[in-house]
Every structure is written in C-alpha cells, then in structure tokens.
Tab-separated table of C-alpha atoms in Angstrom:
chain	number	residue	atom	x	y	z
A	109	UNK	CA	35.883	-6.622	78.674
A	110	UNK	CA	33.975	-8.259	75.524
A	111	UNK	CA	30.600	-7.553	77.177
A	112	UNK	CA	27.910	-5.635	75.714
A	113	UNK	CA	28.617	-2.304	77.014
A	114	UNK	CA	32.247	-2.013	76.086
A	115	UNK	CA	31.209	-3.220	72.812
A	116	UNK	CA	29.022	-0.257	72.303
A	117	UNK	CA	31.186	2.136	73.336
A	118	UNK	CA	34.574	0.999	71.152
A	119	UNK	CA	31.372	1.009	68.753
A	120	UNK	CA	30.317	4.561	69.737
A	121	UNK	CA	33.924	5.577	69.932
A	122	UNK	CA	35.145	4.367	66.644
A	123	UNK	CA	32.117	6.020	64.920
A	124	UNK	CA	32.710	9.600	66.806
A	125	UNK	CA	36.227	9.481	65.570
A	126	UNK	CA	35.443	9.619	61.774
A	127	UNK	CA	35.773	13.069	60.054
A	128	UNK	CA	34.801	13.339	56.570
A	129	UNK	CA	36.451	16.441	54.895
A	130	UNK	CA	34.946	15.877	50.822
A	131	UNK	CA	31.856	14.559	50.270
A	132	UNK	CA	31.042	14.921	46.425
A	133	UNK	CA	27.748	12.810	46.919
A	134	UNK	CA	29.277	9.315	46.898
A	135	UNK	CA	28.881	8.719	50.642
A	136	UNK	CA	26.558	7.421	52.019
A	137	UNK	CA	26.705	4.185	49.491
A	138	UNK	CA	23.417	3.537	47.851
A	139	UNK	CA	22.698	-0.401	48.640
A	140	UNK	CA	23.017	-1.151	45.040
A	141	UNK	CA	27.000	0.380	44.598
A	142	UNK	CA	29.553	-1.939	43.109
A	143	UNK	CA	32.972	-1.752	44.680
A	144	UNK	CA	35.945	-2.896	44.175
A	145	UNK	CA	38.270	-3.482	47.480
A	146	UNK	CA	41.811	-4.128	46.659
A	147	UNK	CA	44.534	-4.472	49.575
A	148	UNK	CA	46.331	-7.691	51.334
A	149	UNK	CA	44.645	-5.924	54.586
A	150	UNK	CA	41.473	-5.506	53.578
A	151	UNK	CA	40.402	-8.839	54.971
A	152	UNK	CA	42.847	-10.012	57.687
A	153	UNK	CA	41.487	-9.292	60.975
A	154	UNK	CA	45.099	-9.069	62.344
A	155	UNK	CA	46.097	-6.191	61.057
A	156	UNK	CA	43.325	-4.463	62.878
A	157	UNK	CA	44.329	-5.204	66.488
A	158	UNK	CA	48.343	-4.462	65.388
A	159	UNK	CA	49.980	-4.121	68.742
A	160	UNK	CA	47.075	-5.007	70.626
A	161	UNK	CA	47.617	-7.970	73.211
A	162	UNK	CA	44.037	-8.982	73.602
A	163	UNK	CA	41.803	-11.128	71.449
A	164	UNK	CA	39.044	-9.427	69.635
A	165	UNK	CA	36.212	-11.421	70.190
A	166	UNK	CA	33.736	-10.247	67.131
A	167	UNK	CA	36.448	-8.705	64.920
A	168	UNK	CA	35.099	-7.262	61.827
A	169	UNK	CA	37.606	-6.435	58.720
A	170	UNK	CA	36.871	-3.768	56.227
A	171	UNK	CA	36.101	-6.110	53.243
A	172	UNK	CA	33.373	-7.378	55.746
A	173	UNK	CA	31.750	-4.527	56.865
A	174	UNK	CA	31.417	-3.480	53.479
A	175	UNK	CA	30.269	-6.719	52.470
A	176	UNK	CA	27.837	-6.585	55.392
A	177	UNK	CA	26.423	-3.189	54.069
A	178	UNK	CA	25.969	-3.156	50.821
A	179	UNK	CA	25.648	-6.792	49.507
A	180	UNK	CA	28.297	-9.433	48.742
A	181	UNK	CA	27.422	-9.543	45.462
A	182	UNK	CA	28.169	-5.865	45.020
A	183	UNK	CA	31.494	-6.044	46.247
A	184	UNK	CA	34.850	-7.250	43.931
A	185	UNK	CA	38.129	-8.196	46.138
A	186	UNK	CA	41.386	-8.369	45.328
A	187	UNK	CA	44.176	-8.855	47.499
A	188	UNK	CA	46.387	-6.470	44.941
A	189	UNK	CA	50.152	-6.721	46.273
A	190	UNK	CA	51.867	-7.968	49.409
C-alpha cells in the first residue's frame, strides 16, 4: 500500500483534483513570499487522514509543504484558535 507507485498516484490524484477559479497573479508563490499560516490544523498531521483507518506513512501537513516550498524562514505560524 505505502509503496512507490501508490504513492505517486494519491500524489498524481491529489494534484488532478485542484481547481483554481481566481488567479490575480499571486499563485504560483515566488520563492521569496512571506506567509503567514494561522490555524490549529495547519500542522497536525491527524486531521489530514480524519476517518481514515490506516497509517500514513510520509504524511505531509500544510504548514510543511509550504515550509518545504518556499523557505522556513519565509513562513510565520500561528496556531490562531482551537
């Protein structure tokens, strides 16, 4: 289940899914954007797989993957509110 393949295709599937309706030129982000992400979810993994009964094996959370694109040190988090 966590091999390669299916990897690239909840990969491939997730991206396919996407549909930007606005873009006023702020995507994609330029590497050197400062962000701010604010949310209790925006770094707990959990939240992610919900209802799911499996264990992700490379689970990625937003703050992360933003993180991983355009710089940790561009990139302000706040968990905001529970």
């Amino acid at each position: 289940v966590a091999s390669e393949p299916h990897i690239n295709l909840s990969a491939d599937a997730a991206r396919q899914s996407l549909v930007l309706l606005k873009n006023d030129g702020v995507l994609p982000l330029a590497a050197d954007t400062k962000v701010a992400v604010i949310g209790p979810n925006a770094d707990n993994w959990w939240t992610l797989v919900a209802n799911y009964y499996g264990r992700p094996t490379q689970p990625v959370t937003a703050l992360e993957g933003i993180k991983a694109k355009i710089g940790e040190e561009n990139v302000t988090y706040a968990v905001g509110s529970t």
